[in-house]
Amino acid sequence: TNDKIYIKEAPPLCLKAAKQAMVRWQGPKSSITHVISISCTGMYAPGLELYLQNQLTALKYSRISSG
Protein backbone atom coordinates (compact mmCIF):
# COMPACT_ATOMS: atom_id res chain seq x y z
CA THR A 1 0.00 0.00 0.00
CA ASN A 2 0.99 3.65 -0.25
CA ASP A 3 1.47 3.86 3.52
CA LYS A 4 4.05 1.07 3.45
CA ILE A 5 5.97 2.83 0.68
CA TYR A 6 5.77 6.11 2.60
CA ILE A 7 7.06 4.52 5.81
CA LYS A 8 10.00 3.02 3.91
CA GLU A 9 10.92 5.92 1.65
CA ALA A 10 10.03 9.10 3.54
CA PRO A 11 12.48 8.92 6.48
CA PRO A 12 15.72 8.66 4.46
CA LEU A 13 14.45 11.23 1.95
CA CYS A 14 13.59 13.68 4.74
CA LEU A 15 16.93 13.16 6.44
CA LYS A 16 18.77 13.77 3.16
CA ALA A 17 16.79 16.98 2.60
CA ALA A 18 17.45 18.15 6.16
CA LYS A 19 21.20 17.51 5.84
CA GLN A 20 21.32 19.40 2.54
CA ALA A 21 19.42 22.33 4.04
CA MET A 22 21.77 22.44 7.02
CA VAL A 23 24.84 22.43 4.76
CA ARG A 24 23.41 25.34 2.73
CA TRP A 25 22.36 27.22 5.85
CA GLN A 26 25.75 26.89 7.61
CA GLY A 27 24.25 28.00 10.91
CA PRO A 28 24.98 26.46 14.30
CA LYS A 29 23.22 23.12 14.77
CA SER A 30 22.56 24.08 18.38
CA SER A 31 20.14 26.81 17.24
CA ILE A 32 17.70 24.29 15.73
CA THR A 33 14.79 24.11 18.14
CA HIS A 34 11.92 22.57 16.16
CA VAL A 35 11.38 19.90 13.54
CA ILE A 36 8.13 20.08 11.60
CA SER A 37 6.99 17.80 8.81
CA ILE A 38 3.98 18.16 6.57
CA SER A 39 2.83 15.57 4.06
CA CYS A 40 -0.23 14.91 1.99
CA THR A 41 1.20 11.54 0.94
CA GLY A 42 1.08 9.53 4.15
CA MET A 43 1.71 9.37 7.85
CA TYR A 44 2.74 7.03 10.63
CA ALA A 45 3.16 7.27 14.37
CA PRO A 46 5.51 8.06 15.83
CA GLY A 47 6.20 10.10 12.72
CA LEU A 48 8.92 11.72 10.71
CA GLU A 49 9.42 14.45 13.29
CA LEU A 50 10.64 11.95 15.87
CA TYR A 51 12.80 10.14 13.33
CA LEU A 52 14.40 13.41 12.20
CA GLN A 53 14.83 14.63 15.76
CA ASN A 54 16.69 11.46 16.69
CA GLN A 55 18.84 11.51 13.55
CA LEU A 56 19.62 15.22 13.80
CA THR A 57 20.47 14.91 17.49
CA ALA A 58 23.02 12.25 16.55
CA LEU A 59 24.40 14.64 13.91
CA LYS A 60 24.56 17.51 16.41
CA TYR A 61 27.87 16.17 17.64
CA SER A 62 29.26 15.24 14.25
CA ARG A 63 30.25 17.05 11.09
CA ILE A 64 27.56 17.29 8.43
CA SER A 65 28.76 16.90 4.88
CA SER A 66 26.87 17.17 1.63
CA GLY A 67 27.00 13.56 0.60
XYZ file of C-alpha atoms in Angstrom:
67
model
C 0.000 0.000 0.000
C 0.986 3.646 -0.245
C 1.469 3.863 3.517
C 4.055 1.075 3.450
C 5.970 2.829 0.679
C 5.772 6.108 2.597
C 7.061 4.517 5.815
C 10.000 3.016 3.912
C 10.923 5.925 1.647
C 10.028 9.103 3.543
C 12.477 8.916 6.483
C 15.715 8.661 4.459
C 14.450 11.230 1.949
C 13.590 13.683 4.740
C 16.933 13.158 6.435
C 18.770 13.774 3.157
C 16.794 16.985 2.595
C 17.450 18.149 6.165
C 21.197 17.508 5.840
C 21.323 19.402 2.538
C 19.418 22.326 4.040
C 21.774 22.440 7.024
C 24.840 22.434 4.760
C 23.413 25.339 2.729
C 22.360 27.222 5.852
C 25.753 26.885 7.609
C 24.250 28.001 10.911
C 24.977 26.458 14.298
C 23.221 23.119 14.770
C 22.555 24.076 18.378
C 20.143 26.806 17.243
C 17.699 24.288 15.734
C 14.787 24.112 18.144
C 11.919 22.570 16.164
C 11.378 19.898 13.544
C 8.127 20.080 11.599
C 6.991 17.798 8.808
C 3.977 18.160 6.572
C 2.831 15.567 4.065
C -0.232 14.908 1.991
C 1.195 11.543 0.943
C 1.079 9.532 4.148
C 1.713 9.369 7.854
C 2.738 7.034 10.627
C 3.158 7.270 14.373
C 5.511 8.063 15.827
C 6.201 10.101 12.721
C 8.920 11.724 10.708
C 9.418 14.448 13.292
C 10.637 11.954 15.873
C 12.801 10.137 13.334
C 14.402 13.408 12.202
C 14.829 14.628 15.764
C 16.693 11.455 16.686
C 18.845 11.511 13.553
C 19.622 15.221 13.795
C 20.468 14.911 17.493
C 23.018 12.253 16.545
C 24.396 14.644 13.912
C 24.558 17.510 16.411
C 27.867 16.167 17.642
C 29.258 15.241 14.247
C 30.246 17.053 11.089
C 27.562 17.293 8.432
C 28.757 16.898 4.876
C 26.865 17.170 1.628
C 26.999 13.556 0.603
